[in-house]
Coordinates of C-alpha atoms in Angstrom, one line a residue:
R1 CA -23.9 9.0 -5.3
R2 CA -25.9 7.1 -8.1
Y3 CA -25.4 7.5 -11.9
P4 CA -28.6 6.5 -13.7
T5 CA -26.6 6.7 -17.0
V6 CA -24.2 3.9 -15.5
E7 CA -27.1 1.9 -14.3
L8 CA -28.6 1.9 -17.7
R9 CA -25.3 0.8 -19.5
A10 CA -25.2 -1.9 -17.0
E11 CA -28.5 -3.2 -17.9
T12 CA -27.6 -3.1 -21.6
F13 CA -24.2 -4.8 -21.1
N14 CA -25.3 -7.5 -18.7
G15 CA -28.7 -8.5 -20.2
S16 CA -30.5 -11.3 -18.3
T17 CA -27.7 -11.6 -15.8
H18 CA -28.3 -7.8 -14.6
V19 CA -29.0 -7.3 -11.0
A20 CA -30.4 -3.8 -10.0
V21 CA -28.7 -1.8 -7.2
P22 CA -31.2 -1.9 -4.3
S23 CA -32.1 1.1 -2.3
D24 CA -29.4 2.8 -0.1
S25 CA -30.6 1.4 3.1
A26 CA -31.0 -2.1 1.6
F27 CA -27.6 -2.0 0.0
L28 CA -25.8 -0.7 3.3
K29 CA -27.6 -3.6 5.2
A30 CA -26.5 -6.2 2.9
L31 CA -23.0 -4.9 2.7
L32 CA -22.5 -4.7 6.5
F33 CA -23.7 -8.5 6.6
E34 CA -21.4 -9.3 3.9
L35 CA -18.3 -7.6 5.5
R36 CA -19.1 -9.4 8.8
L37 CA -19.7 -6.1 10.6
V38 CA -22.9 -7.3 11.7
D39 CA -24.0 -10.8 12.9
D40 CA -20.4 -11.8 12.8
H41 CA -20.9 -14.2 15.7
V42 CA -23.4 -16.3 13.8
F43 CA -22.3 -18.8 11.1
V44 CA -24.0 -18.2 7.9
E45 CA -23.2 -20.8 5.3
Q46 CA -23.8 -18.5 2.4
R47 CA -21.3 -16.1 3.7
D48 CA -19.0 -17.9 6.1
T49 CA -18.3 -21.2 4.0
C50 CA -14.6 -22.1 3.3
S51 CA -15.5 -22.0 -0.5
R52 CA -16.3 -18.2 -0.1
I53 CA -12.8 -17.1 1.4
N54 CA -12.3 -13.8 -0.3
H55 CA -8.5 -12.8 -1.2
S56 CA -9.3 -9.3 -2.4
S57 CA -11.6 -6.3 -1.7
V58 CA -14.0 -7.3 -4.4
C59 CA -17.2 -9.2 -3.0
S60 CA -20.6 -10.4 -3.9
V61 CA -23.5 -8.8 -2.0
S62 CA -26.8 -10.8 -1.6
T63 CA -29.9 -8.5 -2.4
A64 CA -33.6 -9.4 -2.9
A65 CA -33.0 -9.3 -6.7
G66 CA -30.0 -11.7 -6.7
E67 CA -26.2 -11.6 -6.1
L68 CA -24.8 -8.1 -6.9
W69 CA -21.1 -8.4 -8.2
P70 CA -18.7 -7.1 -8.2
V71 CA -18.7 -4.7 -5.2
L72 CA -15.6 -3.1 -4.4
A73 CA -15.6 -2.4 -0.5
F74 CA -13.1 -2.1 2.3
H75 CA -13.2 -1.2 5.9
K76 CA -10.6 1.5 7.2
S77 CA -10.3 3.5 10.4
G78 CA -14.0 3.0 11.3
L79 CA -15.2 4.0 7.8
I80 CA -16.4 1.9 4.8
Y81 CA -15.5 2.8 1.3
A82 CA -17.5 1.1 -1.5
C83 CA -18.6 1.3 -5.2
V84 CA -20.3 -0.9 -7.7
P85 CA -18.0 -0.8 -10.8
L86 CA -19.5 -1.3 -14.3
V87 CA -18.8 -4.5 -16.0
E88 CA -18.9 -3.9 -19.7
G89 CA -19.9 -7.4 -20.8
T90 CA -22.0 -10.4 -19.7
L91 CA -21.6 -11.6 -15.9
E92 CA -21.9 -15.3 -16.8
P93 CA -19.5 -16.8 -16.4
K94 CA -17.7 -14.2 -14.2
P95 CA -14.9 -12.5 -16.1
P96 CA -11.6 -12.4 -14.6
L97 CA -11.1 -9.2 -12.3
L98 CA -7.9 -8.1 -14.2
T99 CA -10.2 -7.6 -17.4
I100 CA -12.7 -5.3 -15.6
S101 CA -11.2 -1.8 -16.0
G102 CA -14.0 -0.3 -13.7
L103 CA -12.5 -2.0 -10.9
S104 CA -9.1 -0.2 -11.0
Q105 CA -11.0 3.1 -11.8
G106 CA -13.3 2.5 -8.7
L107 CA -10.3 1.7 -6.5
A108 CA -8.4 4.9 -7.6
L109 CA -11.6 6.8 -6.8
L110 CA -12.0 5.4 -3.4
L111 CA -8.5 5.7 -2.4
G112 CA -8.7 9.4 -3.5
I113 CA -11.7 9.9 -1.2
M114 CA -9.9 8.0 1.7
D115 CA -6.7 10.1 1.3
Y116 CA -9.1 13.3 1.4
I117 CA -11.0 12.4 4.5
S118 CA -8.5 10.4 6.6
P119 CA -6.4 13.2 7.9
S120 CA -9.5 14.5 9.8
R121 CA -10.7 11.3 11.3
K122 CA -10.0 12.2 14.7
N123 CA -11.7 15.5 14.6
E124 CA -15.4 14.6 14.0
A125 CA -16.6 18.1 13.1
E126 CA -14.0 18.6 10.5
M127 CA -14.7 15.0 9.1
N128 CA -18.4 15.8 8.7
A129 CA -17.6 19.0 6.9
K130 CA -15.5 17.1 4.6
I131 CA -18.0 14.5 3.9
G132 CA -20.5 17.3 3.2
Q133 CA -18.3 18.6 0.5
L134 CA -17.8 15.2 -0.9
R135 CA -20.9 15.6 -3.2
N136 CA -19.6 18.7 -4.8
L137 CA -16.1 17.2 -5.4
L138 CA -17.6 14.2 -6.9
I139 CA -19.2 16.1 -9.5
Q140 CA -16.0 17.2 -10.7
A141 CA -14.0 14.0 -10.1
C142 CA -16.7 11.7 -11.5
P143 CA -19.2 13.8 -13.3
L144 CA -21.1 10.9 -15.3
G145 CA -19.7 7.9 -13.4
T146 CA -16.2 7.8 -15.1
P147 CA -13.5 9.0 -12.8
L148 CA -11.6 11.9 -14.3
N149 CA -9.5 13.0 -11.6
T150 CA -9.2 10.5 -8.5
N151 CA -6.9 13.2 -6.4
I152 CA -9.9 14.5 -4.5
R153 CA -7.5 16.7 -2.4
S154 CA -6.6 18.8 -5.4
L155 CA -10.3 19.8 -6.2
N156 CA -12.1 22.8 -5.2
S157 CA -14.9 22.4 -2.8
S158 CA -16.8 25.4 -4.2
F159 CA -18.4 25.7 -7.6
E160 CA -16.8 29.1 -8.3
D161 CA -13.7 27.8 -10.1
I162 CA -15.0 24.9 -11.9
Q163 CA -14.7 25.3 -15.7
E164 CA -17.6 24.0 -17.6
M165 CA -15.4 23.7 -20.7
P166 CA -11.6 24.1 -20.6
A167 CA -10.5 27.3 -22.4
D168 CA -8.0 25.3 -24.4
K169 CA -9.4 22.5 -26.4
D170 CA -6.1 20.6 -26.2
Q171 CA -6.1 20.8 -22.4
P172 CA -6.7 17.2 -21.0
A173 CA -9.5 16.7 -18.4
W174 CA -6.9 15.7 -15.8
R175 CA -5.3 19.1 -15.8
S176 CA -7.9 21.0 -13.8
S177 CA -6.0 24.3 -13.6
T178 CA -3.0 26.0 -15.3
Y179 CA 0.3 27.0 -13.6
K180 CA 2.0 30.3 -13.9
G181 CA 5.6 30.7 -12.9
K182 CA 9.1 29.0 -13.3
P183 CA 8.9 25.4 -14.4
Q184 CA 9.9 22.8 -11.8
V185 CA 9.7 19.1 -11.4
N186 CA 9.8 17.2 -8.2
V187 CA 10.2 13.4 -8.4
C188 CA 10.2 10.8 -5.4
I189 CA 10.7 7.1 -5.8
T190 CA 9.3 5.5 -2.7
E191 CA 10.1 1.7 -2.3
K192 CA 8.5 -0.4 0.4
V193 CA 9.8 -3.9 1.5
K194 CA 7.6 -6.5 2.9
C195 CA 9.3 -9.5 4.6
M196 CA 8.7 -12.7 6.4
Q197 CA 11.6 -14.4 8.1
Y198 CA 11.4 -17.6 9.9
D199 CA 15.0 -19.0 10.3
Q200 CA 13.8 -22.6 9.9
R201 CA 15.1 -25.1 7.5
D202 CA 11.9 -26.5 5.8
V203 CA 10.5 -23.0 5.4
V204 CA 11.3 -20.5 2.8
D205 CA 11.9 -16.8 3.7
T206 CA 10.0 -14.3 1.4
W207 CA 10.4 -10.7 0.7
Q208 CA 8.8 -8.4 -1.8
V209 CA 9.6 -5.0 -3.0
Y210 CA 6.8 -2.6 -4.2
G211 CA 7.8 1.0 -5.8
A212 CA 5.9 4.1 -6.6
V213 CA 7.3 7.2 -8.5
N214 CA 5.4 10.3 -7.3
C215 CA 5.6 13.4 -9.4
K216 CA 4.8 17.1 -9.0
C217 CA 5.1 19.1 -12.1
D218 CA 4.6 22.8 -12.1
I219 CA 4.7 23.7 -15.7
E220 CA 3.0 26.5 -17.7
G221 CA 0.7 25.6 -20.6
S222 CA -2.6 23.6 -21.0
A223 CA -1.1 20.5 -22.2
P224 CA 2.8 20.4 -21.6
N225 CA 4.7 17.3 -22.7
V226 CA 7.2 15.7 -20.2
T227 CA 9.4 12.6 -20.6
L228 CA 11.0 11.1 -17.4
S229 CA 13.4 8.1 -17.4
L230 CA 13.9 5.6 -14.7
N231 CA 17.2 3.8 -14.7
L232 CA 18.8 0.8 -13.0
P233 CA 22.6 0.1 -12.2
T234 CA 24.1 -2.6 -14.2
N235 CA 23.1 -6.2 -13.4
A236 CA 20.3 -5.0 -11.1
P237 CA 16.9 -6.9 -11.2
P238 CA 14.5 -5.5 -13.7
L239 CA 11.4 -3.7 -12.8
Q240 CA 8.3 -5.7 -13.3
D241 CA 4.3 -5.6 -12.8
I242 CA 4.5 -2.0 -14.1
V243 CA 1.3 -0.1 -13.9
V244 CA 1.3 3.5 -15.4
H245 CA -0.9 6.5 -14.7
H246 CA -3.7 7.3 -17.3
C247 CA -1.9 10.6 -18.2
V248 CA 1.2 8.5 -19.8
T249 CA 0.8 8.9 -23.5
S250 CA 3.0 5.8 -24.8
V251 CA 5.2 3.3 -23.4
D252 CA 7.1 0.3 -24.7
P253 CA 4.9 -2.8 -24.6
A254 CA 7.8 -5.0 -23.5
M255 CA 8.0 -2.9 -20.4
L256 CA 4.3 -3.8 -19.4
M257 CA 4.9 -7.5 -20.3
S258 CA 7.5 -8.3 -17.7
T259 CA 5.7 -9.9 -14.7
S260 CA 6.9 -11.4 -11.4
A261 CA 4.4 -14.3 -11.9
E262 CA 6.9 -15.8 -14.3
P263 CA 10.6 -16.6 -13.9
L264 CA 13.1 -14.0 -15.2
H265 CA 14.6 -14.9 -18.6
D266 CA 17.1 -13.1 -20.9
S267 CA 14.6 -11.2 -22.7
V268 CA 13.1 -9.4 -19.9
Y269 CA 13.1 -5.5 -20.3
N270 CA 15.9 -4.0 -18.3
G271 CA 15.2 -0.2 -19.2
P272 CA 15.9 2.6 -19.1
Y273 CA 12.2 2.9 -18.4
K274 CA 10.8 5.9 -20.4
F275 CA 7.5 7.6 -19.6
P276 CA 6.3 10.4 -21.9
F277 CA 3.2 12.2 -20.2
I278 CA 0.9 15.2 -19.8
P279 CA 0.9 15.7 -16.0
P280 CA -2.0 16.6 -14.0
S281 CA -1.8 19.9 -12.0
D282 CA -1.2 18.2 -8.5
S283 CA 0.9 15.6 -7.4
F284 CA 0.3 12.0 -8.7
N285 CA 1.8 8.7 -8.9
L286 CA 3.3 8.2 -12.4
C287 CA 3.9 4.5 -12.1
Y288 CA 4.0 1.5 -9.5
Y289 CA 6.3 -1.6 -9.9
T290 CA 7.6 -4.6 -8.2
S291 CA 11.0 -6.3 -8.4
Q292 CA 12.6 -9.6 -7.3
V293 CA 15.6 -8.5 -5.3
P294 CA 18.1 -11.1 -4.2
V295 CA 18.2 -10.4 -0.6
P296 CA 16.2 -8.6 2.1
P297 CA 17.8 -5.4 3.7
I298 CA 18.0 -6.8 7.2
L299 CA 18.4 -10.4 8.1
G300 CA 17.1 -11.6 11.5
C301 CA 16.8 -14.4 14.0
Y302 CA 14.4 -14.4 16.8
Q303 CA 14.2 -17.2 19.4
L304 CA 11.6 -17.1 22.3
V305 CA 11.6 -20.0 24.8
E306 CA 9.4 -20.4 27.9
E307 CA 11.0 -21.5 31.1
G308 CA 8.6 -21.9 33.8
S309 CA 7.0 -18.5 34.5
Q310 CA 9.8 -16.7 32.6
I311 CA 10.6 -16.5 28.9
K312 CA 14.0 -16.0 27.4
I313 CA 14.5 -13.9 24.1
T314 CA 17.3 -13.6 21.7
V315 CA 17.3 -11.2 18.7
N316 CA 20.0 -11.0 16.2
L317 CA 20.0 -8.6 13.2
K318 CA 22.3 -8.2 10.5
L319 CA 22.3 -5.4 7.9
H320 CA 23.3 -6.8 4.6
E321 CA 26.6 -5.1 3.3
S322 CA 24.9 -3.9 0.1
I323 CA 22.5 -1.7 2.0
K324 CA 23.2 2.1 2.7
N325 CA 24.0 2.2 6.6
S326 CA 22.2 5.6 7.1
F327 CA 18.7 5.5 8.5
E328 CA 16.3 8.2 9.5
Y329 CA 15.0 5.7 12.1
C330 CA 15.4 1.9 12.7
E331 CA 13.6 -0.1 15.4
A332 CA 12.6 -3.6 16.3
R333 CA 9.2 -3.9 18.2
I334 CA 8.8 -7.2 20.2
P335 CA 5.0 -7.5 21.3
F336 CA 3.9 -10.1 24.0
F337 CA 0.3 -11.1 23.2
N338 CA -2.1 -13.0 25.5
R339 CA 0.0 -12.3 28.6
G340 CA -0.1 -9.9 31.5
P341 CA 2.0 -6.8 31.9
I342 CA 5.7 -7.0 31.8
A343 CA 6.6 -7.3 35.6
Q344 CA 10.3 -8.0 35.5
L345 CA 12.8 -7.3 32.7
E346 CA 16.5 -8.1 32.5
Y347 CA 18.2 -7.6 29.3
K348 CA 21.7 -6.8 27.5
V349 CA 21.8 -5.0 24.0
S350 CA 25.0 -4.8 22.0
Y351 CA 23.8 -1.6 20.4
G352 CA 21.1 1.1 20.8
Q353 CA 18.8 1.2 23.6
L354 CA 15.7 -0.7 24.7
D355 CA 12.3 0.9 25.9
L356 CA 9.3 -0.5 27.5
S357 CA 5.9 0.7 26.3
R358 CA 3.5 2.6 28.7
E359 CA 1.1 -0.4 28.8
K360 CA 4.0 -2.8 29.6
S361 CA 3.2 -5.3 26.7
L362 CA 5.7 -4.2 24.2
L363 CA 9.7 -3.8 24.0
V364 CA 10.8 -1.2 21.5
W365 CA 14.5 -1.7 20.6
V366 CA 15.8 1.8 19.1
I367 CA 18.7 0.8 17.1
G368 CA 19.0 4.6 15.7
Q369 CA 20.5 5.9 12.6
K370 CA 23.3 3.5 12.0
F371 CA 24.3 0.0 12.6
P372 CA 27.9 -0.7 14.2
K373 CA 30.8 -1.3 11.9
S374 CA 30.2 -5.2 12.2
L375 CA 26.6 -4.5 10.7
E376 CA 25.5 -6.9 13.5
V377 CA 23.5 -6.2 16.7
S378 CA 21.8 -8.5 19.3
L379 CA 19.6 -8.4 22.1
T380 CA 19.0 -11.1 25.0
G381 CA 16.6 -10.9 27.8
T382 CA 14.7 -12.5 30.4
V383 CA 10.9 -11.4 30.9
S384 CA 8.4 -12.3 33.4
F385 CA 4.8 -11.2 33.5
G386 CA 2.0 -10.1 35.9
T387 CA -1.8 -10.9 35.8
A388 CA -3.5 -10.2 32.2
G389 CA -6.2 -7.5 32.1
K390 CA -8.5 -6.5 29.4
E391 CA -6.3 -3.8 28.1
H392 CA -3.3 -6.1 27.2
P393 CA -3.0 -7.2 23.5
T394 CA -4.5 -10.5 22.3
D395 CA -4.0 -12.3 19.1
Y396 CA -5.6 -15.5 17.8
V397 CA -2.5 -16.2 15.5
C398 CA 0.2 -15.5 18.2
T399 CA -0.6 -18.0 21.0
G400 CA 1.8 -19.8 23.0
N401 CA 5.6 -19.2 21.7
T402 CA 4.3 -18.2 18.2
A403 CA 5.6 -14.7 18.3
Y404 CA 7.3 -12.2 16.1
V405 CA 9.6 -9.1 16.0
K406 CA 8.6 -6.4 13.6
L407 CA 11.1 -4.1 12.0
Y408 CA 10.3 -0.4 11.3
F409 CA 12.8 1.6 9.3
R410 CA 13.2 4.3 6.6
I411 CA 16.5 4.8 4.6
P412 CA 16.4 8.1 2.7
D413 CA 18.2 8.5 -0.6
F414 CA 18.3 4.8 -1.3
T415 CA 16.3 2.1 -3.1
L416 CA 16.6 -1.4 -2.7
T417 CA 16.3 -2.0 -6.6
G418 CA 18.9 0.6 -7.2
C419 CA 16.2 2.6 -9.2
Y420 CA 16.8 6.1 -9.9
V421 CA 15.8 9.1 -12.0
D422 CA 18.4 10.6 -14.1
Q423 CA 17.7 14.4 -13.7
H424 CA 19.6 15.1 -17.1
S425 CA 17.2 12.6 -18.8
V426 CA 14.0 14.7 -17.9
Q427 CA 12.8 16.4 -21.1
L428 CA 10.3 19.4 -21.0
F429 CA 9.1 20.6 -24.1
V430 CA 8.5 24.2 -22.7
P431 CA 10.6 27.4 -22.7
G432 CA 12.9 28.1 -19.9
K433 CA 15.2 25.7 -17.9
P434 CA 13.3 23.7 -15.4
K435 CA 14.2 23.2 -11.7
M436 CA 14.6 19.5 -11.1
T437 CA 14.5 17.8 -7.6
A438 CA 14.6 13.9 -7.4
S439 CA 14.6 12.0 -4.1
R440 CA 14.6 8.3 -3.0
E441 CA 13.4 6.2 0.1
L442 CA 13.3 2.7 1.2
I443 CA 10.6 2.1 4.0
S444 CA 9.7 -1.1 5.8
S445 CA 6.2 -2.3 5.5
D446 CA 5.0 -5.5 7.4
Y447 CA 8.6 -6.7 8.0
Y448 CA 8.4 -9.7 10.3
I449 CA 10.8 -11.9 11.9
W450 CA 9.0 -14.9 13.5
N451 CA 10.2 -17.0 16.4
S452 CA 12.1 -19.9 15.1
K453 CA 11.5 -22.0 18.2
A454 CA 7.7 -22.2 17.4
P455 CA 5.5 -22.9 14.4
A456 CA 4.6 -19.6 12.4
P457 CA 1.9 -19.0 9.8
M458 CA 3.7 -19.9 6.5
V459 CA 3.5 -17.7 3.3
Y460 CA 4.9 -20.6 1.4
K461 CA 5.7 -24.1 2.5
P462 CA 7.3 -26.7 0.3
L463 CA 5.3 -30.0 -0.4

C-alpha cells in the first residue's frame, strides 16, 4: 500500500536528502538482498561488512536513487513484514531511532498485521483470503498513512459497517464500535522472563523481565473514562521503561522517566502506577514495562562432558524460595546438535520423567506442576549416538561441548515483580457496577542454562 500524501510530506521534510521509494518490484528485490534472503552465499562488502551489523529490524535499502532509510522489516514464519516510516525532519545526520515516532507506529501496525495473518499460516487458502482482505482493512486501520487502529483482527473486512464519521463527535478514532450491555473489565498481566546462566566464575549470569498489561473493556458510551492502577508489594523493585498505549490520557512524567539504562536510586518512582484512559473496543495492551528483579525464578547448573564415544550429562535445578511452587507446566529440553540420533540412554532423575523425542535428538525432562519440598531436582545420564543424518539438528554456535538446557514454564496467578491490579482501585465513570476480572502469569522466554564445562556465547563478560 502506498500513500502519496506521506511521500509528498517526506519530500518536504527531507529536502535534498530525500530518496524516493522505488517501484514495488525494485523495492522487493532490494529488500530481499538486504535481508540476505537472496545471494546470501556471496560476500557483498556494502551489505556484509562488520561495520553494518544490524542490531534492530531497521535497515537501509540500496536503491537506484540512493540509500532508502529507515526501512522497518522483519522475516517471520516465511513471510516478510515491511514498511517505510516517515521521518519528520532531515535525514543528515541520521536522527536517533528513538526520536522517530513513525517507527513505533509502523512496528505496531506490522505486528497487528502479523497477529491477523499468522494463525492461518498453515492453511494456504485461508491465508490467501486474509491477505486479499488486507487492503480493505488497511483503509480502516491506516486511511491516510497514519495508523489509527493497529489491532487488525478487531476490524471488519467488509465495507458495510465502516462509519465515515462517528455518530458522536467525542468518540475517539480508536473506538471503532460501541458496546451495549453490562459493563465488564478484564485485565491480564503477563510477565516474561529471559535468562542466561553460565555457572562460571568469570561470567555474570543475566536475566530480564518484560511485562505487558492486556485489557478488554466492554463499556457503554462513545468515550468512557477508565482509571486502572498497578501496584507493587513493599520493597519490590520498581517498574521501568514504561511504554503506554496511545489511548492513555495522562500519566505522571516521573513514571516514564524511570529507565533500566541507569542505576536505581532513591528518587525512582515506586507507584502506584495510575493509567487513566479511553479504551478501544477490542482487547489491547495498556502498557509495557521492564524491571530489575534480584534473582531468576529457577537457578540451574548443566554439565556435559565427552568421554570417548559417550557423553555424560548432569542437570541440577533449584526453584527460588520466593517463587510460587505451582506451575501449569514446567519442563527442561536438552538438545544435542551436530550429532547422530541417540542410540543408547541411561539416566536417573530425582523427580519428574524423562522422554526422548521422536527424531531422537532431544531429551524432554517433564518436571510437572510442582517442585518437591526441597525445591531441588536433578538429572544424571549417559548418552551415546548413532550416525548423523540430514534430519538431525545442526547449530553453528553449539559445536563440540558448547550446549544448553532450555527451560519452558508458566506460573499462573503470579508475577516475578509482584505487580498486581487492585480491583477496587479500578474507576469507571459510567452507571452500574462493572464486573472486574484480573489475572496474572509468569512465562519463560529464552531461558537458557549453558554447559559450564565449555565456553558459551557471552551476553556480558568483564574486562
